[in-house]
Amino acid sequence: MSTTILPKSPAPAQQPARGATPAIRRSTPLRRRRSLAAWGFAAPFVLLFLVFTAWPVISSLLMSVTDIKSRDLRDPFNVNFVGIDNFSAVLSDPLFWQAARNTGYFVVVGVPLVMFVSLMIAMALNTGITRLSGFFRVGYFMPVVTSIVAVAVVWRFLLKEDNGIINLALGWFGIDGPNWLGDPNWSMPAMIMMAVWRSMGTLIVIFLAGLQGVPASLHEAAALDGANAAQRLRLITVPIMRPTLLFGAVLTGIGYLQFFEEPFVMTNGGPLNSTLSVSFYIYRQFGFGNYGIASAMSYLLFFAIVLLTLLQFRLLSERDPRPRKKARKASTTTAPEGSTR
Amino acid sequence: MSTRTTSPESTSTPAVKQNKTRAIAIGEARPQWWLYVTLGLGLIVVVTPFLWMVLSSLKPEAEIRQSPPTWWPQTLTLENFTELFTRLDFPQFFTNSAVVAVFVTLGNLVFCSMLGYAFAKIDFWGRDWLFRIVLATMMIPGVVMLVPLFVLVSKMGLVNTYAGLILPFLAGPFGVFLMRQFIGALPDELIDAGRIDGAGEFRIFARIILPLCKPALATLGILTFLGSWNNFLWPLVVASSEDKYTLPVALALYSVGQNENQYGLMLAGAVVVVVPVLIVFLILQKHIIQGIATSGIK
């Protein structure tokens, strides 16, 4: 009895204390009216959001623990709870692991590559090409606005073994280009090449904006002290650009983990499943009517996205681990005092 | 040419001077011509696929298959396009894409600016957690929602309808985020003045805030339109018969279906999907690049 009263009694005492300053400034009826108006503004969005985003996300989780198939749509009582059976089925499916490896390959090679290329171009555009920088930026950005499907159709031709212009260009340098999309070893590099081409424009624009925040005076000082370009990049540009790089990495990583259109149009997942991505495999399972399996897979992909994002935050946010731990400790010690709980 | 990135351009003379002095200070008196050359070569690489696409769509079938490939068309022909628009129903696909994109864009402009205003300027009950939830959904991959969304839409009887294509995209989190950032930067005094004059919240929003939001609305509108125009997975699933295909769906299904070996048709289709977008982009590039840059800065 006393235990139930105890946690309750401080709450009302602290609640007005916390909200004291705002409560004095505005009267409660006015605030309530504003709240009502605000929810009026929010209503259409929230309604659409609940129906077409929140509900599907929850419902996907529910489906992932059932044996729902497409034919059960007419007969909902036929659906059974199967616990984690779908997840264990997916995780013991060698084709899923193949798809996961392919997707991992795409991300692990593609994201650093496109980040590096974009940063180099952004830095080149930032070093004094004042007049033409806008022109170049527009040019490099062009592929971003185009449909991946259309672009993939075109690249299918560019990548042809015998009469594609990529192998033609390689031939000028005496290189006998591979059968890009027909060889399991080259299909993924070909797709990464196309993805870099298509997505570097976004990163160039983001990095250019970030580079404006790197003071030229720092570079001058470092150069006078004898630092070469590579050292200045590592010790000045990258540390200052870290938040921007993090944003770029997270954005690209989330996008690349979901790659789907490229294999759909260019290879149909082949040759020998070498370009089967997780998203594409989910789509196939959906096409077969295995809704429960597809949902379980999509949640595993979601999980991978969260993991990758956390990893990127670890790698790219503040370098020094010690001060951060201290800061975190400080915040945890102050937290209980600040909040009511 | 965002406000941030063009600032050196608008003050071009001092910037150039500064760069010169910097180059001297750093000891890199090296002329910058090689930078131009490298960037120029890169630009050629970036643009080549588009040029090749347009040029080859004007070649007859045999020439596209020719090895070694030709760059300029030996025989110019429009037969790929005439076939695309007569035998295949590309005008219909074009209309579908346009109808869907227009409605999705209008919906996002209206609903996202409304919620963005509430988030930015009204301190209401539940604001913080609602904002967090909306933001968090930006990380959820589209395929997570694919299955349940399809089940939902088919239960509503909206499979293969415009409504089924449009409704799930009518209000997205990105727009809310963008509008909240923009409206948040507008001075509170405007709203206070409106309140003193006795205007209701909706009137303040419609008469004072919205007219000031034109740049942000332009950016959001263009980005949403492009996103919808290029969207693929959902239309692929929902549009089950040809009369509701959007352009990317039609192009993808034809390029892996029975027309797989009609190269000229596929290239002409790609031109129809890509070229209007590129033209729009080149006209409105300022807004688009600005939108990407500002959402990147925070």
XYZ file of C-alpha atoms in Angstrom:
639
model
C 0.000 0.000 0.000
C 2.628 2.472 1.024
C 4.694 1.499 -1.998
C 1.888 2.454 -4.316
C 1.391 5.791 -2.680
C 5.051 6.675 -2.496
C 5.833 6.911 -6.198
C 2.604 8.726 -6.780
C 2.978 11.457 -4.229
C 6.115 13.123 -5.653
C 4.708 13.179 -9.137
C 1.997 15.800 -8.640
C 4.374 17.800 -6.531
C 6.968 17.921 -9.272
C 4.678 18.259 -12.242
C 3.657 21.869 -11.622
C 7.219 22.703 -10.638
C 8.449 21.583 -14.026
C 5.779 23.298 -16.020
C 5.704 26.350 -13.760
C 7.325 28.857 -16.060
C 5.195 28.138 -19.114
C 2.023 27.895 -17.014
C 2.472 31.431 -15.791
C 3.011 32.763 -19.272
C 0.017 31.244 -20.962
C -3.364 30.498 -19.581
C -4.550 26.920 -19.801
C -7.655 27.463 -21.969
C -5.571 29.289 -24.568
C -3.014 26.520 -24.607
C -5.774 23.959 -24.951
C -7.268 25.861 -27.857
C -3.879 26.030 -29.551
C -3.369 22.318 -29.010
C -6.713 21.703 -30.611
C -5.796 23.888 -33.589
C -2.437 22.158 -33.922
C -4.048 18.743 -33.965
C -6.422 20.114 -36.556
C -3.424 20.930 -38.716
C -1.926 17.539 -38.000
C -5.125 15.568 -38.547
C -4.977 14.851 -42.294
C -1.331 13.879 -42.189
C -1.726 11.818 -39.039
C -4.751 10.013 -40.441
C -2.915 9.074 -43.645
C 0.170 8.256 -41.636
C -1.691 5.919 -39.274
C -3.429 4.066 -42.083
C -0.659 3.882 -44.681
C 2.525 3.877 -42.616
C 2.038 3.048 -38.938
C -0.460 0.267 -39.460
C 1.552 -1.458 -42.223
C 4.705 -1.339 -40.117
C 2.951 -2.950 -37.147
C 0.984 -5.309 -39.299
C 4.156 -6.425 -41.052
C 5.587 -7.404 -37.676
C 2.402 -9.321 -36.868
C 2.447 -11.071 -40.237
C 6.044 -12.122 -39.737
C 4.973 -14.449 -36.907
C 2.108 -16.036 -38.856
C 1.910 -18.400 -41.810
C -0.148 -15.932 -43.865
C -0.150 -16.536 -47.603
C -1.816 -14.680 -50.439
C -4.760 -17.107 -50.537
C -5.519 -16.318 -46.867
C -6.675 -12.836 -47.833
C -10.144 -14.246 -48.492
C -10.107 -16.458 -45.446
C -8.428 -14.645 -42.534
C -9.267 -17.404 -40.037
C -6.921 -19.726 -41.824
C -3.910 -17.820 -40.531
C -1.983 -19.434 -37.713
C 0.511 -18.084 -35.241
C 3.856 -19.736 -35.914
C 6.179 -17.839 -33.581
C 9.665 -17.371 -34.957
C 9.314 -20.156 -37.522
C 9.464 -17.704 -40.431
C 12.618 -16.132 -39.114
C 14.324 -19.478 -38.606
C 13.157 -20.593 -42.060
C 14.609 -17.442 -43.605
C 17.847 -17.712 -41.683
C 18.340 -21.321 -42.767
C 17.592 -20.502 -46.419
C 20.892 -20.500 -48.346
C 19.400 -18.262 -51.018
C 18.587 -15.624 -48.401
C 22.188 -15.697 -47.237
C 23.312 -15.384 -50.836
C 21.078 -12.320 -51.175
C 22.399 -10.952 -47.874
C 26.003 -11.438 -49.033
C 25.261 -9.720 -52.352
C 23.593 -6.812 -50.591
C 26.488 -6.603 -48.142
C 28.947 -6.560 -51.046
C 26.979 -3.772 -52.702
C 26.976 -1.691 -49.503
C 30.486 -2.405 -48.230
C 32.128 -1.631 -51.567
C 29.631 0.860 -52.951
C 29.143 3.235 -50.012
C 32.838 3.963 -49.300
C 33.540 4.180 -53.018
C 30.797 6.688 -53.762
C 31.687 8.657 -50.621
C 35.329 8.848 -51.702
C 34.618 9.784 -55.318
C 32.047 12.401 -54.289
C 34.322 13.930 -51.668
C 37.152 14.219 -54.187
C 34.900 15.882 -56.753
C 33.363 18.171 -54.142
C 36.815 19.215 -52.975
C 37.939 19.837 -56.529
C 34.839 21.956 -57.111
C 35.540 23.811 -53.877
C 39.116 24.767 -54.721
C 38.643 27.880 -56.693
C 36.737 26.791 -59.758
C 34.349 29.543 -58.925
C 33.033 30.265 -62.359
C 32.270 26.759 -63.505
C 31.420 25.131 -60.192
C 27.680 25.615 -60.663
C 27.857 24.168 -64.148
C 29.764 21.079 -63.011
C 27.480 20.577 -60.050
C 24.431 20.527 -62.294
C 26.151 18.106 -64.645
C 27.174 15.661 -61.952
C 23.721 15.877 -60.399
C 21.856 14.936 -63.574
C 21.765 11.157 -63.008
C 20.220 11.626 -59.539
C 16.923 12.920 -60.873
C 16.460 10.151 -63.405
C 14.500 6.962 -62.957
C 16.662 4.005 -61.908
C 14.580 1.788 -64.164
C 15.270 3.881 -67.267
C 18.904 4.289 -66.380
C 19.279 0.561 -65.777
C 17.783 -0.140 -69.198
C 20.382 2.139 -70.771
C 23.259 0.682 -68.762
C 22.301 -2.779 -69.873
C 23.346 -1.681 -73.343
C 26.435 0.190 -72.202
C 27.620 -2.931 -70.376
C 27.174 -5.359 -73.270
C 30.214 -7.499 -73.920
C 30.576 -7.209 -77.669
C 29.043 -3.870 -78.591
C 28.773 -1.913 -75.349
C 30.561 1.404 -75.278
C 32.177 0.674 -71.902
C 34.114 -2.234 -73.328
C 34.769 -0.173 -76.435
C 36.359 2.522 -74.277
C 38.325 -0.094 -72.319
C 39.528 -1.440 -75.649
C 41.211 1.897 -76.405
C 43.500 1.168 -73.460
C 44.096 -2.388 -74.594
C 41.795 -3.855 -71.950
C 39.561 -6.704 -73.021
C 36.430 -5.905 -71.044
C 34.490 -8.715 -69.387
C 30.943 -9.824 -70.086
C 29.797 -7.550 -67.289
C 26.250 -8.703 -66.677
C 26.818 -12.272 -67.847
C 29.705 -13.123 -65.550
C 28.907 -13.757 -61.861
C 32.208 -12.162 -60.866
C 31.604 -8.953 -62.786
C 27.842 -8.466 -62.438
C 28.092 -6.897 -59.000
C 30.996 -4.566 -59.826
C 28.989 -3.436 -62.855
C 26.016 -2.603 -60.652
C 28.192 -0.801 -58.142
C 29.685 1.221 -60.981
C 26.218 2.253 -62.087
C 25.114 3.034 -58.533
C 28.137 5.260 -57.977
C 27.402 7.046 -61.237
C 23.793 7.570 -60.259
C 24.129 8.628 -56.625
C 27.291 10.692 -56.437
C 25.452 13.887 -57.389
C 23.540 13.968 -54.103
C 26.692 13.467 -52.091
C 28.633 16.074 -54.068
C 25.976 18.663 -53.300
C 25.841 17.719 -49.622
C 29.629 17.642 -49.294
C 30.000 20.972 -51.098
C 27.641 22.534 -48.597
C 29.668 20.974 -45.794
C 32.981 22.122 -47.244
C 31.823 25.719 -46.987
C 32.160 25.249 -43.248
C 35.852 24.362 -43.436
C 37.767 27.618 -42.937
C 40.442 28.267 -45.554
C 42.647 29.807 -42.854
C 43.096 26.400 -41.220
C 44.366 24.956 -44.486
C 46.704 27.884 -44.963
C 48.107 27.528 -41.463
C 48.607 23.792 -41.908
C 50.207 24.302 -45.316
C 52.642 26.815 -43.821
C 53.499 24.227 -41.204
C 54.371 21.859 -44.031
C 51.312 19.605 -44.139
C 50.719 18.132 -47.592
C 47.339 17.814 -49.270
C 46.683 14.294 -47.983
C 47.531 15.257 -44.416
C 45.317 18.312 -44.611
C 42.480 16.161 -45.906
C 42.869 13.686 -43.058
C 43.537 16.137 -40.236
C 41.442 19.170 -41.162
C 38.796 18.504 -43.784
C 37.563 15.126 -42.586
C 37.290 16.026 -38.871
C 35.376 19.224 -39.590
C 33.250 17.517 -42.207
C 32.450 14.590 -39.923
C 28.748 15.409 -39.357
C 28.266 15.935 -43.083
C 30.109 12.732 -43.928
C 28.002 10.894 -41.370
C 24.818 12.221 -42.909
C 26.000 11.225 -46.371
C 27.024 7.775 -45.230
C 23.732 7.116 -43.448
C 21.682 8.365 -46.389
C 23.627 6.319 -48.919
C 23.788 3.255 -46.695
C 20.020 3.175 -46.193
C 19.483 3.556 -49.925
C 22.055 0.973 -50.992
C 20.797 -1.666 -48.553
C 17.463 -1.550 -50.361
C 18.737 -1.822 -53.943
C 16.122 -3.468 -56.074
C 15.512 -1.880 -59.470
C 18.997 -2.597 -60.811
C 18.809 -6.405 -60.556
C 15.132 -6.363 -61.532
C 15.836 -4.656 -64.838
C 19.416 -5.606 -65.617
C 19.926 -9.216 -64.552
C 16.779 -10.596 -62.948
C 19.056 -11.475 -60.016
C 21.397 -13.544 -62.134
C 23.763 -14.833 -63.334
C 23.772 -17.641 -60.776
C 21.969 -15.358 -58.272
C 25.050 -13.166 -58.114
C 22.960 -9.988 -58.091
C 19.956 -11.206 -56.125
C 19.456 -8.501 -53.474
C 17.491 -8.874 -50.257
C 14.815 -6.461 -51.486
C 14.504 -8.380 -54.724
C 14.229 -11.679 -52.845
C 11.521 -10.185 -50.626
C 9.673 -9.072 -53.737
C 9.917 -12.591 -55.150
C 8.596 -14.171 -51.951
C 5.770 -11.656 -52.048
C 5.118 -12.672 -55.639
C 4.970 -16.341 -54.601
C 2.351 -15.335 -52.024
C 4.548 -16.142 -49.008
C 3.491 -13.052 -47.080
C 4.708 -14.257 -43.684
C 8.171 -15.105 -45.012
C 8.398 -11.835 -46.941
C 7.462 -9.865 -43.819
C 10.046 -11.667 -41.717
C 12.708 -10.935 -44.334
C 11.755 -7.294 -44.554
C 12.124 -6.959 -40.798
C 15.572 -8.525 -40.998
C 16.455 -5.918 -43.638
C 15.090 -3.179 -41.396
C 17.227 -4.556 -38.581
C 20.280 -4.471 -40.860
C 19.565 -0.840 -41.720
C 19.364 0.089 -38.049
C 22.609 -1.793 -37.343
C 24.430 -0.136 -40.232
C 23.232 3.301 -39.157
C 24.386 2.710 -35.569
C 27.731 1.435 -36.839
C 28.178 4.510 -39.000
C 27.347 6.738 -36.045
C 30.038 4.951 -34.037
C 32.630 5.181 -36.780
C 32.005 8.703 -37.922
C 30.740 10.703 -34.977
C 33.172 12.115 -32.421
C 36.513 10.362 -32.665
C 37.752 10.524 -29.098
C 35.959 7.825 -27.141
C 36.938 9.057 -23.680
C 35.390 12.513 -23.561
C 32.224 11.102 -25.032
C 31.925 8.485 -22.309
C 32.408 11.180 -19.734
C 29.730 13.283 -21.339
C 27.379 10.348 -21.408
C 28.026 9.584 -17.752
C 27.408 13.194 -16.870
C 24.120 13.165 -18.725
C 22.972 9.954 -17.034
C 23.737 11.345 -13.626
C 21.863 14.537 -14.292
C 18.970 12.849 -15.999
C 17.184 11.556 -12.886
C 17.353 14.992 -11.303
C 15.979 16.697 -14.359
C 13.105 14.372 -15.099
C 10.280 13.432 -12.840
C 10.932 9.696 -13.066
C 23.209 27.436 -56.674
C 21.847 27.249 -53.190
C 22.125 30.315 -51.046
C 25.056 28.819 -49.247
C 27.013 27.401 -52.067
C 26.674 30.335 -54.416
C 27.796 32.927 -51.943
C 31.285 32.808 -53.430
C 29.799 33.165 -56.899
C 27.793 36.255 -56.085
C 30.924 37.872 -54.696
C 33.057 36.394 -57.370
C 35.818 38.976 -57.512
C 36.901 38.817 -53.875
C 36.656 35.031 -53.924
C 38.951 34.780 -56.902
C 41.400 37.112 -55.287
C 41.271 35.138 -52.086
C 41.958 31.940 -53.948
C 44.915 33.433 -55.704
C 46.436 34.628 -52.476
C 45.739 31.270 -50.923
C 47.378 29.439 -53.797
C 50.448 31.596 -53.375
C 50.489 31.154 -49.636
C 50.197 27.407 -49.897
C 52.848 27.289 -52.526
C 50.549 25.632 -55.040
C 51.206 28.049 -57.842
C 50.317 25.139 -60.133
C 47.776 26.291 -62.691
C 44.350 24.878 -62.115
C 43.861 23.716 -65.677
C 44.325 20.077 -64.697
C 41.440 20.407 -62.262
C 39.251 21.641 -65.088
C 40.425 18.794 -67.300
C 39.793 16.125 -64.648
C 36.391 17.501 -63.761
C 35.586 17.889 -67.435
C 36.520 14.280 -68.165
C 34.413 13.186 -65.208
C 31.518 15.211 -66.543
C 31.861 13.555 -69.951
C 31.701 10.151 -68.264
C 28.590 11.217 -66.339
C 26.777 12.629 -69.343
C 27.782 9.983 -71.914
C 25.060 7.444 -70.996
C 22.380 10.087 -71.612
C 23.852 11.203 -74.908
C 24.255 7.615 -76.038
C 20.668 6.867 -75.006
C 19.240 9.759 -77.027
C 21.423 9.128 -80.076
C 20.792 5.387 -80.109
C 17.048 5.784 -79.730
C 17.213 7.439 -83.163
C 18.984 4.462 -84.757
C 17.267 1.600 -86.543
C 17.235 -1.742 -84.752
C 20.075 -3.266 -86.774
C 22.408 -0.406 -86.078
C 21.871 -0.666 -82.311
C 22.977 -4.293 -82.486
C 25.962 -3.509 -84.682
C 29.418 -4.355 -83.365
C 31.536 -2.296 -82.925
C 28.867 0.193 -81.827
C 28.342 3.461 -83.644
C 28.214 6.777 -81.829
C 26.355 9.000 -84.292
C 23.334 7.376 -85.960
C 24.202 6.310 -89.516
C 20.535 6.453 -90.445
C 18.286 8.746 -88.472
C 14.849 7.327 -87.779
C 11.903 8.058 -85.526
C 10.375 4.618 -85.973
C 11.206 3.594 -82.394
C 9.179 6.485 -81.071
C 6.270 6.061 -83.450
C 6.041 2.405 -82.503
C 6.292 3.269 -78.818
C 3.370 5.661 -79.091
C 1.205 3.622 -81.409
C 1.740 -0.080 -80.783
C 2.503 0.253 -77.084
C 0.289 2.490 -75.046
C 2.914 4.962 -73.925
C 0.636 8.012 -73.960
C -1.499 6.192 -71.395
C 1.529 5.372 -69.200
C 2.691 8.942 -69.472
C -0.737 10.179 -68.358
C -0.810 7.713 -65.473
C 2.596 8.816 -64.252
C 1.579 12.454 -64.512
C -1.784 12.014 -62.744
C -0.211 10.096 -59.869
C 2.681 12.545 -59.532
C 0.408 15.607 -59.570
C -1.881 14.292 -56.838
C 0.973 13.004 -54.695
C 2.696 16.375 -55.006
C -0.436 18.368 -54.142
C -1.124 16.146 -51.145
C 2.379 16.511 -49.809
C 2.386 20.278 -50.302
C -0.866 20.719 -48.371
C -0.570 18.138 -45.615
C 3.146 18.486 -44.951
C 3.061 22.261 -44.742
C 0.096 22.087 -42.341
C 1.838 19.690 -39.999
C 5.166 21.463 -40.519
C 3.560 24.706 -39.357
C 2.082 23.061 -36.278
C 5.438 21.487 -35.424
C 7.364 24.699 -35.945
C 5.127 27.315 -34.374
C 2.580 25.779 -32.013
C 3.568 24.280 -28.691
C 0.945 21.593 -28.501
C 0.329 18.506 -26.468
C 2.108 15.508 -28.003
C 4.248 17.532 -30.388
C 7.608 16.048 -29.497
C 6.689 12.400 -29.620
C 4.676 12.844 -32.786
C 7.651 14.507 -34.442
C 9.967 11.730 -33.292
C 7.681 9.025 -34.650
C 7.319 10.761 -38.012
C 11.090 11.209 -38.284
C 11.784 7.622 -37.289
C 9.708 6.320 -40.179
C 12.144 7.911 -42.617
C 14.498 5.048 -41.763
C 12.021 2.248 -42.385
C 12.657 0.554 -45.723
C 9.803 0.599 -48.206
C 9.690 -3.186 -48.492
C 8.714 -3.490 -44.813
C 5.394 -1.908 -45.664
C 5.026 -3.602 -49.032
C 3.112 -6.718 -47.985
C 0.708 -5.239 -45.413
C 0.126 -2.206 -47.601
C -0.824 -4.442 -50.487
C -3.146 -6.460 -48.223
C -4.703 -3.242 -46.955
C -5.141 -1.711 -50.387
C -6.609 -4.896 -51.787
C -9.067 -5.094 -48.873
C -10.099 -1.536 -49.659
C -10.658 -2.678 -53.235
C -8.114 -0.189 -54.552
C -5.781 -2.525 -56.414
C -5.232 -1.261 -59.948
C -6.797 2.139 -59.260
C -5.348 5.631 -59.174
C -6.334 5.874 -55.512
C -4.303 2.780 -54.741
C -1.304 4.299 -56.483
C -1.670 7.698 -54.844
C -2.971 7.301 -51.278
C 0.056 5.620 -49.660
C 2.307 8.469 -50.829
C -0.014 11.381 -50.198
C 1.822 12.544 -47.077
C 5.463 11.721 -46.448
C 7.786 12.449 -43.522
C 10.412 14.209 -45.645
C 8.019 17.036 -46.498
C 7.089 17.548 -42.865
C 10.743 17.764 -41.948
C 11.525 20.223 -44.732
C 8.530 22.469 -44.020
C 9.155 22.445 -40.283
C 12.752 23.575 -40.823
C 11.687 26.354 -43.150
C 8.710 27.634 -41.145
C 10.732 27.433 -37.950
C 13.068 30.076 -39.360
C 10.216 32.560 -39.976
C 9.839 35.201 -37.228
C 7.236 34.515 -34.522
C 6.194 38.171 -34.609
C 4.325 37.541 -37.859
C 2.116 35.028 -36.137
C 1.694 37.150 -33.019
C 0.658 40.083 -35.178
C -1.923 37.899 -36.871
C -3.242 36.712 -33.515
C -3.524 40.266 -32.216
C -5.497 41.161 -35.309
C -7.841 38.369 -34.330
C -7.032 35.890 -37.071
C -7.603 32.235 -36.302
C -4.818 29.700 -36.539
C -5.912 28.491 -39.940
C -6.186 32.006 -41.316
C -2.703 32.796 -40.028
C -1.395 29.695 -41.715
C -3.130 30.264 -45.024
C -2.720 34.025 -45.289
C 0.588 34.745 -43.549
C 2.716 31.617 -43.452
C 1.969 29.881 -46.749
C 2.755 32.871 -48.987
C 6.147 33.137 -47.296
C 6.841 29.445 -47.872
C 7.000 29.623 -51.657
C 10.697 28.676 -51.932
C 10.286 25.686 -49.623
C 7.059 24.656 -51.326
C 8.785 24.835 -54.699
C 11.595 22.599 -53.506
C 9.254 20.147 -51.847
C 6.963 20.120 -54.863
C 9.752 19.372 -57.330
C 11.394 16.711 -55.182
C 8.065 15.002 -54.495
C 7.100 15.094 -58.149
C 10.417 13.572 -59.182
C 10.188 10.937 -56.469
C 6.720 9.959 -57.603
C 7.622 10.026 -61.290
C 10.540 7.665 -60.680
C 8.812 5.494 -58.072
C 8.829 1.848 -59.040
C 8.216 -0.849 -56.434
C 4.736 0.181 -55.308
C 3.279 0.908 -58.776
C 4.794 -2.384 -59.918
C 2.791 -4.200 -57.254
C -0.465 -2.236 -57.401
C -0.861 -1.587 -61.117
C -1.916 -5.012 -62.312
C -3.181 -4.140 -65.776
C -1.638 -2.069 -68.514
C -4.099 0.797 -68.297
C -2.698 1.725 -64.871
C 1.018 1.181 -65.523
C 3.227 4.134 -64.782
C 6.180 4.818 -67.076
C 8.875 3.047 -65.024
C 6.632 0.005 -64.560
C 5.863 -0.216 -68.252
C 9.489 0.251 -69.196
C 10.732 -2.333 -66.690
C 8.123 -4.928 -67.613
C 8.682 -4.439 -71.338
C 12.440 -4.593 -70.966
C 12.240 -7.978 -69.240
C 9.119 -9.204 -71.012
C 8.136 -10.067 -74.555
C 9.741 -6.941 -76.023
C 13.093 -7.735 -74.447
C 14.744 -8.067 -77.809
C 13.399 -4.834 -79.240
C 16.295 -2.652 -78.289
C 15.137 0.440 -80.126
C 11.798 0.399 -78.325
C 13.438 0.092 -74.930
C 15.811 2.962 -75.589
C 13.010 5.157 -76.895
C 11.047 4.277 -73.741
C 14.002 5.274 -71.577
C 14.197 8.577 -73.446
C 10.512 9.258 -72.769
C 11.009 8.583 -69.052
C 14.296 10.437 -68.616
C 14.362 13.399 -70.985
C 11.333 15.327 -69.626
C 12.772 14.963 -66.143
C 16.176 16.188 -67.261
C 14.636 19.213 -68.959
C 12.629 20.059 -65.855
C 15.739 19.570 -63.765
C 17.853 21.866 -65.912
C 15.198 24.573 -65.676
C 14.581 24.230 -61.954
C 17.979 22.947 -60.821
C 18.381 25.807 -58.363
C 15.445 24.630 -56.228
C 16.363 20.977 -56.427
C 20.001 21.339 -55.485
C 19.100 23.842 -52.807
C 16.651 21.376 -51.309
C 19.246 18.632 -51.173
C 21.879 20.961 -49.751
C 19.650 22.435 -47.042
C 18.262 19.110 -45.923
C 21.866 17.946 -45.779
C 23.058 20.793 -43.621
C 20.309 20.024 -41.100
